[in-house]
Coordinates of C-alpha atoms and ligand atoms in Angstrom, one line a residue:
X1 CA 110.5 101.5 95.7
X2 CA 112.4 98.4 96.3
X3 CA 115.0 99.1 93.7
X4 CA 118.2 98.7 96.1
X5 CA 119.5 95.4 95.1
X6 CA 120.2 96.8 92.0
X7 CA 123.0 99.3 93.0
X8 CA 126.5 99.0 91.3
X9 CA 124.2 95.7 89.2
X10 CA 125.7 94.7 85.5
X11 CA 121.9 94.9 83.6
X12 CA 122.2 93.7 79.8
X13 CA 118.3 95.4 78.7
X14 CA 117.7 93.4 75.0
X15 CA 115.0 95.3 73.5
X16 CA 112.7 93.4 70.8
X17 CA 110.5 94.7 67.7
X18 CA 107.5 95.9 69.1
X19 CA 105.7 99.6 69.6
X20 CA 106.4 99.3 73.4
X21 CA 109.8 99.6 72.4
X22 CA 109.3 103.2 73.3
X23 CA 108.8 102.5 77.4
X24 CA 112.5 100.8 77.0
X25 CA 113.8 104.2 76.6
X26 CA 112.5 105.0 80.3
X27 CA 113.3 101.8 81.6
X28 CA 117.1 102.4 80.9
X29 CA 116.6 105.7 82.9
X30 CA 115.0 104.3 85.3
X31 CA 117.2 101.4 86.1
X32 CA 120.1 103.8 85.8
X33 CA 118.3 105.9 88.9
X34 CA 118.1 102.5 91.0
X35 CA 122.1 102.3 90.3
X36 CA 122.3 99.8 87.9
X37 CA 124.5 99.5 84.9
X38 CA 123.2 98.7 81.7
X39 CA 124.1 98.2 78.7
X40 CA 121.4 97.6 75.3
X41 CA 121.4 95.3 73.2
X42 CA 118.3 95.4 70.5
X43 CA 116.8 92.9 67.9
X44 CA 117.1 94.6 64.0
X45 CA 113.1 94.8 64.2
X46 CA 113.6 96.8 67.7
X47 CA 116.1 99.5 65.6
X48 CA 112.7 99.7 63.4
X49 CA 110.7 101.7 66.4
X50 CA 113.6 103.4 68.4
X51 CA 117.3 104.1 67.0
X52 CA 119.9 102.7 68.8
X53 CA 121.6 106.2 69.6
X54 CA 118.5 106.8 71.9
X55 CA 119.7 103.9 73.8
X56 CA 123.2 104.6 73.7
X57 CA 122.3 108.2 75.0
X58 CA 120.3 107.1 77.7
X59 CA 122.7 104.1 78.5
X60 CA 126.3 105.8 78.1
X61 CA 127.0 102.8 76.5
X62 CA 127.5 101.8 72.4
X63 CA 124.1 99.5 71.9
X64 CA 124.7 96.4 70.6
X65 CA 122.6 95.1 67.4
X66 CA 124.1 92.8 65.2
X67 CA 126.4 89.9 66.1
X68 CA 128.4 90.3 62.8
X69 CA 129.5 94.3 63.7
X70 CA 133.0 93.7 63.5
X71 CA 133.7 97.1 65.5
X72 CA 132.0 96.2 68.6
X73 CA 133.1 92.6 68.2
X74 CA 136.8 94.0 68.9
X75 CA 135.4 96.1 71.2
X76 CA 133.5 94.0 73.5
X77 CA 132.8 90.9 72.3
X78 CA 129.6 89.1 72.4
X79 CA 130.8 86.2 74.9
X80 CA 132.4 88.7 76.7
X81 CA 129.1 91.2 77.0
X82 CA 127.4 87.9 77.8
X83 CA 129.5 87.3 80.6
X84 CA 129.2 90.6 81.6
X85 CA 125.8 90.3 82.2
X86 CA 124.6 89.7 85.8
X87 CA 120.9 90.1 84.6
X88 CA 119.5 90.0 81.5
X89 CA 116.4 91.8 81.1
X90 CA 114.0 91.2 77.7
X91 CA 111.9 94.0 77.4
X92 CA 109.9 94.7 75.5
X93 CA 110.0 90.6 74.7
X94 CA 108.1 90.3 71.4
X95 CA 106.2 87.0 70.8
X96 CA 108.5 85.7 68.5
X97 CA 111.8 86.3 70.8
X98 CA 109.9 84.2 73.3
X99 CA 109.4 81.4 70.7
X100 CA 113.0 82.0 69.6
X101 CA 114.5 81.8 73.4
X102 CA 112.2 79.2 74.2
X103 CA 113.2 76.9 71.3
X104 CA 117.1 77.5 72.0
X105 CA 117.8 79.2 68.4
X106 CA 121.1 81.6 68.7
X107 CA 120.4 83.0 64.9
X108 CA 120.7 86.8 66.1
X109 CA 122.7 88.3 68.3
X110 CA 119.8 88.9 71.7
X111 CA 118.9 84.7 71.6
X112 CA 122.9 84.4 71.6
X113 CA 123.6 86.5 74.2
X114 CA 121.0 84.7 76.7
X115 CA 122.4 81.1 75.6
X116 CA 126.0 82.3 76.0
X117 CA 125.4 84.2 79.7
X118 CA 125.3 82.0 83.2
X119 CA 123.2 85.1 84.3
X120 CA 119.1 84.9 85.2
X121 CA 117.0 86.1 82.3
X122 CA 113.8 88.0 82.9
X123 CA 111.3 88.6 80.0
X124 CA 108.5 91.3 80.1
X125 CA 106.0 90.4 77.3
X126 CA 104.2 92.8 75.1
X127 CA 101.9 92.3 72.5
X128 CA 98.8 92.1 70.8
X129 CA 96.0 90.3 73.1
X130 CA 95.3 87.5 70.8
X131 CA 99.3 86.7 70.3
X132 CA 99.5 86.8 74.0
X133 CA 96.5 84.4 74.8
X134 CA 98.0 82.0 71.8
X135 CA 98.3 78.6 73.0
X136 CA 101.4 78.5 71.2
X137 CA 102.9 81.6 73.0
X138 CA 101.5 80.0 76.3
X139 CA 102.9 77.0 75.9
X140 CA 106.6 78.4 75.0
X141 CA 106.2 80.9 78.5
X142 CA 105.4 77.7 80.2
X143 CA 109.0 76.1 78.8
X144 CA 110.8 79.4 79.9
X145 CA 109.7 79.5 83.2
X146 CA 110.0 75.7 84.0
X147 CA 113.8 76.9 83.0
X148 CA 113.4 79.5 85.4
X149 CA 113.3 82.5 83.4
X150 CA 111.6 85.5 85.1
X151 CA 108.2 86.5 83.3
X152 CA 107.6 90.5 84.8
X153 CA 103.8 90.8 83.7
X154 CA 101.9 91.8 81.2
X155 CA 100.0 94.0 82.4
X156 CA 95.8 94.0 80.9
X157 CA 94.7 97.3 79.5
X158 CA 94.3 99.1 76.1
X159 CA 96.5 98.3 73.5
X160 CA 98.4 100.2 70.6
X161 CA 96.9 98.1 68.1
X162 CA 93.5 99.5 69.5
X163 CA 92.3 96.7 71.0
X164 CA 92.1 95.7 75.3
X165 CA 93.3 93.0 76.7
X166 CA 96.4 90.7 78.1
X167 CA 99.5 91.9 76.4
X168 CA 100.6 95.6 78.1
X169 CA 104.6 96.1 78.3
X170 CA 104.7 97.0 82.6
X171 CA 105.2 100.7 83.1
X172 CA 109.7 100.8 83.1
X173 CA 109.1 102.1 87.2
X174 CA 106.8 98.2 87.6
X175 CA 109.9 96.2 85.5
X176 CA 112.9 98.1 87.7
X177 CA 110.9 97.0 90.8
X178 CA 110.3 93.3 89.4
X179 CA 113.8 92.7 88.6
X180 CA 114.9 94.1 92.2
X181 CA 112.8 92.1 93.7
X182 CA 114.6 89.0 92.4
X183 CA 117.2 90.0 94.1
X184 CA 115.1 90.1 97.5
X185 CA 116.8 87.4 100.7
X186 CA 115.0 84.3 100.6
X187 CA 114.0 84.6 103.6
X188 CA 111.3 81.8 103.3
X189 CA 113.5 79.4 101.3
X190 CA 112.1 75.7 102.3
X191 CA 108.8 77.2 103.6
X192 CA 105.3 76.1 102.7
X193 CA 103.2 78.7 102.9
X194 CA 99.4 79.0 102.5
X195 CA 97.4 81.9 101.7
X196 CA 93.5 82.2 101.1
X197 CA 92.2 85.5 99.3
X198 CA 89.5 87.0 98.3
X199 CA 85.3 86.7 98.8
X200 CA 83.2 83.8 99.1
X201 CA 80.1 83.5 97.6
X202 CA 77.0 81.8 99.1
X203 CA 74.3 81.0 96.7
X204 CA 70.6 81.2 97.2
X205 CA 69.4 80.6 94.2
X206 CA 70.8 79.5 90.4
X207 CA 71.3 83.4 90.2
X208 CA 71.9 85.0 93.0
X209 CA 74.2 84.7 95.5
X210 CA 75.6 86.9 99.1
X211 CA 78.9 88.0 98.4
X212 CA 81.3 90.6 99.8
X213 CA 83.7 93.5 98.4
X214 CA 86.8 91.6 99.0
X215 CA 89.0 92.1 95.6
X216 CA 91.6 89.6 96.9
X217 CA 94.7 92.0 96.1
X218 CA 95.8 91.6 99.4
X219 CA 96.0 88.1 99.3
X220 CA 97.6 87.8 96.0
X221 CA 99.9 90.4 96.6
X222 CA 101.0 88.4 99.8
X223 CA 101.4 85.5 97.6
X224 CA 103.7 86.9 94.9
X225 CA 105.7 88.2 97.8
X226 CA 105.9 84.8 99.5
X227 CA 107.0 83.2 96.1
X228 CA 109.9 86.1 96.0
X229 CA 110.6 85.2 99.3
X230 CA 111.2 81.7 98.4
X231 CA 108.3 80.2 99.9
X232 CA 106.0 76.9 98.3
X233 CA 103.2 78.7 98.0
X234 CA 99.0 77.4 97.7
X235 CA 96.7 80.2 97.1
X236 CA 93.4 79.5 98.0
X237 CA 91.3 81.8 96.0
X238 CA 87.2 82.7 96.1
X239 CA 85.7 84.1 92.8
X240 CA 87.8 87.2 92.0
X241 CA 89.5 88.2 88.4
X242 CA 93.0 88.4 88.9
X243 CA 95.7 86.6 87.6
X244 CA 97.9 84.0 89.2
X245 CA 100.9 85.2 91.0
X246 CA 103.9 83.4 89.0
X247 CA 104.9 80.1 90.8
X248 CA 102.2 80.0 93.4
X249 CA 99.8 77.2 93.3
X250 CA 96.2 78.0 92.7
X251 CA 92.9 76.7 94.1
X252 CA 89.9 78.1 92.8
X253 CA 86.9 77.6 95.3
X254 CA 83.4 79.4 95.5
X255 CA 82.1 79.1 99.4
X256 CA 82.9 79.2 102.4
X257 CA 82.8 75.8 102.9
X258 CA 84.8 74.9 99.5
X259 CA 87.5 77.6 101.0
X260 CA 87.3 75.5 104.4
X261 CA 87.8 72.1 103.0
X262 CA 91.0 73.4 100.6
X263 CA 92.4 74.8 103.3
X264 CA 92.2 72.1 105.7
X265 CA 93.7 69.8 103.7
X266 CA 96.3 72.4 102.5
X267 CA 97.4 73.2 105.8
X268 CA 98.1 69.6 106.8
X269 CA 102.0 70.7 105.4
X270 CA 101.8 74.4 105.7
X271 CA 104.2 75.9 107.8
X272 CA 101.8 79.2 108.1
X273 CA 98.1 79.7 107.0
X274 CA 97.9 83.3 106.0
X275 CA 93.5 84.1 106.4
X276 CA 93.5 87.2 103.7
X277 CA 89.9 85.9 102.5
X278 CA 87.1 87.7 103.3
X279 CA 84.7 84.6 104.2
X280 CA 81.0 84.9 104.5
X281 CA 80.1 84.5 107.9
X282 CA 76.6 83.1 106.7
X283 CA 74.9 81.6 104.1
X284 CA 71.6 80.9 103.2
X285 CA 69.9 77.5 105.0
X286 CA 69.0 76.4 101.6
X287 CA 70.1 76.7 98.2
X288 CA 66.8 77.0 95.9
X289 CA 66.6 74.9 92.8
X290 CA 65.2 77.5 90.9
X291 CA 65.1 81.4 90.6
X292 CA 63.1 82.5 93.4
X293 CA 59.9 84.8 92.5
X294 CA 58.6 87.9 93.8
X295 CA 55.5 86.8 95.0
X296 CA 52.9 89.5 95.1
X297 CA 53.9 92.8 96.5
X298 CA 55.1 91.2 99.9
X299 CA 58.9 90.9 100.7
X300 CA 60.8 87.8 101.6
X301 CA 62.8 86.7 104.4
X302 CA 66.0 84.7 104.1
X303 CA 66.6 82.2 106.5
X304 CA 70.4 82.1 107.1
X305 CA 73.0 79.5 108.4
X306 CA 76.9 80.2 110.2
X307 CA 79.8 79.0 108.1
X308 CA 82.6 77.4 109.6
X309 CA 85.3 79.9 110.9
X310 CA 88.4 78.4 109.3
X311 CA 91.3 80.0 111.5
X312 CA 89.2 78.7 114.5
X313 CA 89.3 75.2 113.5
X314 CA 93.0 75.3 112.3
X315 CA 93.7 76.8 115.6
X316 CA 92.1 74.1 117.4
X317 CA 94.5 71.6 115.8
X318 CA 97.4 70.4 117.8
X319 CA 99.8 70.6 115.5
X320 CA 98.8 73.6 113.6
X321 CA 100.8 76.4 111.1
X322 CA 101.8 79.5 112.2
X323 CA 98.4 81.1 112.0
X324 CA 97.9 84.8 110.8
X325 CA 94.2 86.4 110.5
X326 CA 93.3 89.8 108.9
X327 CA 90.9 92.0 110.5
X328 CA 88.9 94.9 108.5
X329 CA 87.8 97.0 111.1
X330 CA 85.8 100.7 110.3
X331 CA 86.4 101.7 114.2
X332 CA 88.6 100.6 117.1
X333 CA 90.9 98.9 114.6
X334 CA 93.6 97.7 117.0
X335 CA 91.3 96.9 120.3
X336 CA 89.0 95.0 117.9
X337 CA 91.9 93.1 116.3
X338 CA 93.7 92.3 119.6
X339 CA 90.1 90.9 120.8
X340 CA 90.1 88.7 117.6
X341 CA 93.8 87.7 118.4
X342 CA 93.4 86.0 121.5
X343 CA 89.5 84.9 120.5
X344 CA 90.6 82.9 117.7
X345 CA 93.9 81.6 119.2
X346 CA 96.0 83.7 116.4
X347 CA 99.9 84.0 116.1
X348 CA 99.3 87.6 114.4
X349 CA 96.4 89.5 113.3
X350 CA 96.8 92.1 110.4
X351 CA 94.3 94.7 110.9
X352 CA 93.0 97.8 108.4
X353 CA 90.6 100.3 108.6
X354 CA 88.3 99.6 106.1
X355 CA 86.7 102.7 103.7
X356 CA 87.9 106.2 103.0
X357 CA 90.0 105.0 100.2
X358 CA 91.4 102.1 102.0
X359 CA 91.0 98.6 102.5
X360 CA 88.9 96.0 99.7
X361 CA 89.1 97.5 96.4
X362 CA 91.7 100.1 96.9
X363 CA 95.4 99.5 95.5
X364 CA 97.0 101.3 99.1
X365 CA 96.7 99.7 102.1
X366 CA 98.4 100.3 105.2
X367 CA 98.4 97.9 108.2
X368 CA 98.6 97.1 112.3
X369 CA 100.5 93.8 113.1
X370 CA 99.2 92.9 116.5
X371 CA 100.8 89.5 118.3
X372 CA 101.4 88.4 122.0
X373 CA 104.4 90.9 121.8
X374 CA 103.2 94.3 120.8
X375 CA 102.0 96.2 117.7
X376 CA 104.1 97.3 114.7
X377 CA 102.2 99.7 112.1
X378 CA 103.2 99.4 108.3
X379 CA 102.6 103.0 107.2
X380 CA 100.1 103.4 104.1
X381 CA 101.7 101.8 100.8
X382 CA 101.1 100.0 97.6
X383 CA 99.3 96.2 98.5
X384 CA 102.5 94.5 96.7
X385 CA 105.1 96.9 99.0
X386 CA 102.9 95.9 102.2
X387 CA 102.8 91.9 101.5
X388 CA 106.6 91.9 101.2
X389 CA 106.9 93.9 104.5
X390 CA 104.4 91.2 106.0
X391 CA 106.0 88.4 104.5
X392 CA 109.2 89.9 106.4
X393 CA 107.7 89.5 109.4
X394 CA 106.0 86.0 109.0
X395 CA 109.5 84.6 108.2
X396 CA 111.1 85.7 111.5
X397 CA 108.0 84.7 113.2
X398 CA 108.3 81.5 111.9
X399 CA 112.2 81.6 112.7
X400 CA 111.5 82.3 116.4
X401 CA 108.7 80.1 117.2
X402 CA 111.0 77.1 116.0
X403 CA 114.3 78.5 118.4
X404 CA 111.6 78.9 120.9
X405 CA 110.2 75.1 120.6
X406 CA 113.8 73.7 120.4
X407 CA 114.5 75.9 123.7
X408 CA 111.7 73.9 125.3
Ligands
LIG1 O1 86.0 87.4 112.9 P1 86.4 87.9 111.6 O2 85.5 87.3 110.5 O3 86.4 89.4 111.5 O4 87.9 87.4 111.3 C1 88.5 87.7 110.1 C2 89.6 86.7 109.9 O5 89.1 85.4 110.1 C3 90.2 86.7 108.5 O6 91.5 86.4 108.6 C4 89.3 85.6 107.8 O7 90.0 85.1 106.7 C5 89.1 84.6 108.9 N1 87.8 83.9 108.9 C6 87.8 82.5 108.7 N2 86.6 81.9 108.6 C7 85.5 82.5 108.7 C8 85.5 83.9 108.9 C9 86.6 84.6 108.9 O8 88.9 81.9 108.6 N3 84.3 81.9 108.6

């Protein structure tokens, strides 16, 4: 787990009235384990599902719950807890603490405590599908984080209230790594970067279409890491349900040849293409205007066209972004990716074995960086760990080739 850059870190955790008050508990162990200090301070609705002496067991710490408590107000003051904080953490953040923090109101002591404090904010939703989906809850997420508040999920699933959907708290383990990750180097600070993910789909008829297993995790698990890396980021994204990494900009496309136009205008100011997408190397010579019919007992035949290769015609540009292709391989994964390297003119080709629990729709991954210098393997981990590991490497790619040019 990435949880270093919180060792020896001041965390203020302000837990709000909800039922997944409960995982806060954890999360105070949890960030506690990854070396941070923390200190609680709850809503009055929070105190309603967990007691503040759980927190102030768990924390080592007196919890903080009302801003009128004369005691703690000698003891540490509220300005002086606020200033104490180095990150503040909301979770869970109910939908009314997110209207309340969005609108500015200080009228308890948690929306106080995040006016009064220089320190980032972070805010991990949780709550009922149809609050979350609210356009007025939308639009108050979209105030906080043009302000630059942190929003760590929520996760889709079933609910407490018994119903599925948008709205899950993270598991406290997803949050501790979320917050450490805001703490990652910016390493590609100033960087455009472009990424395209997941399948395209090539229609033959108003119902059918040829598709591909490509989930697009990869891709937007490279993105998120790109964003946390400081990076401008364009996700160009085939058909695949998953939701936009915070801060990246999407661009929904369908074909091969949609994904090929976005991307070549896209790249005109990337400084690296990332190729996660699994394109469709064909697609049908013609689209039919209607469903096609079985037509007796015979079978059919489909007559089939190439697509454009998209890292071939970016790499035939002369001034073209650092280019990096993925290769899904089921045998001879690194002599096939090498091949693919120098074929399509590639910078770096990311290769994976493909099947027995790895590769499209799996959440582990692990991966073979092959460039002009050598191979480095990532050993098997989560998509999100891998991207950042990859996104490590893309930024002192990008660092070198520019010494290198201003060498020449
Ligand atoms: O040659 P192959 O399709 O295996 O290469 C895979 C890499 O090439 C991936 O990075 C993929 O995004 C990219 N690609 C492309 N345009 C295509 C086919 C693949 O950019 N038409």
């Amino acid at each position: 787990m990435a949880s270093t850059g919180l060792a020896g870190r001041r965390v203020l955790l302000g837990v709000t009235g909800g039922i997944a008050a409960y995982k806060a508990a954890e999360l105070v162990r949890r960030l506690g384990d990854a070396g941070a200090q923390v200190r609680v301070a709850m809503t009055e609705n929070a105190a309603r599902f967990v007691t503040p002496l759980t927190f102030q067991a768990l924390s080592g710490n007196p919890v903080r719950l009302s801003l009128w408590d004369e005691h703690a107000e000698a003891a540490m003051g509220h300005i002086e807890l606020a200033r104490w904080a180095e990150d503040i953490l909301i979770a869970p953040a109910s939908a009314d603490f997110l209207a309340r923090l969005a609108h500015g109101l200080a009228d308890d002591l948690l929306t106080t405590l995040c006016l009064a404090s220089a320190a980032p904010v972070h805010v991990a939703p949780a709550m009922n599908q149809q609050m979350w989906a609210n356009a007025a809850t939308q639009a108050n997420l979209a105030l906080l984080r043009s302000r630059g508040v942190g929003v760590f999920g929520p996760a889709a699933g079933s609910q407490a209230c018994g119903e599925v959907g948008s709205g899950r708290l993270l598991e406290p383990n997803e949050l501790v790594e979320a917050l450490a990750n805001t703490h990652r180097p910016q390493t590609l600070a100033g960087r455009r970067v472009l990424i395209s993910a997941g399948p395209t789909y090539e229609d033959i008829d108003p119902v059918r279409f040829l598709g591909n297993r490509s989930s697009g995790r990869m891709g937007f698990a490279i993105a998120a890491a790109a964003v946390e890396a400081g990076a401008d980021v364009t996700l160009v994204a085939g058909p695949v349900h998953l939701p936009t990494p915070a801060g990246a900009q999407r661009i929904d496309v369908r074909s091969a040849r949609e994904m090929h136009a976005a991307v070549m205008r896209a790249a005109e100011s990337a400084d690296v293409y990332v190729a996660a997408a699994a394109v469709g190397d064909f697609r049908p010579q013609e689209i039919a205007a209607h469903k096609i019919k079985k037509r007796g007992d015979g079978g059919m035949t489909l007559e089939l066209t190439q697509n454009p290769d998209i890292l071939a015609d970016l790499a035939a540009l002369p001034r073209r972004p650092l280019l990096v292709g993925f290769a899904a391989e089921t045998e001879h994964v690194e002599a096939h990716a090498r091949a693919k390297l120098e074929r399509k003119g590639l910078d770096l080709v990311a290769a994976n074995q493909v099947g027995g629990g790895l590769g499209f729709e799996a959440d582990d991954n692990c991966l073979t960086l092959i460039d002009h210098d050598g191979t480095t393997h990532l050993p098997t981990a989560s998509k999100r760990e891998l991207a950042r590991q990859l996104v490590d490497i893309v930024a002192q790619r990008l660092e070198r080739r520019e010494t290198g040019a201003a060498r020449r």
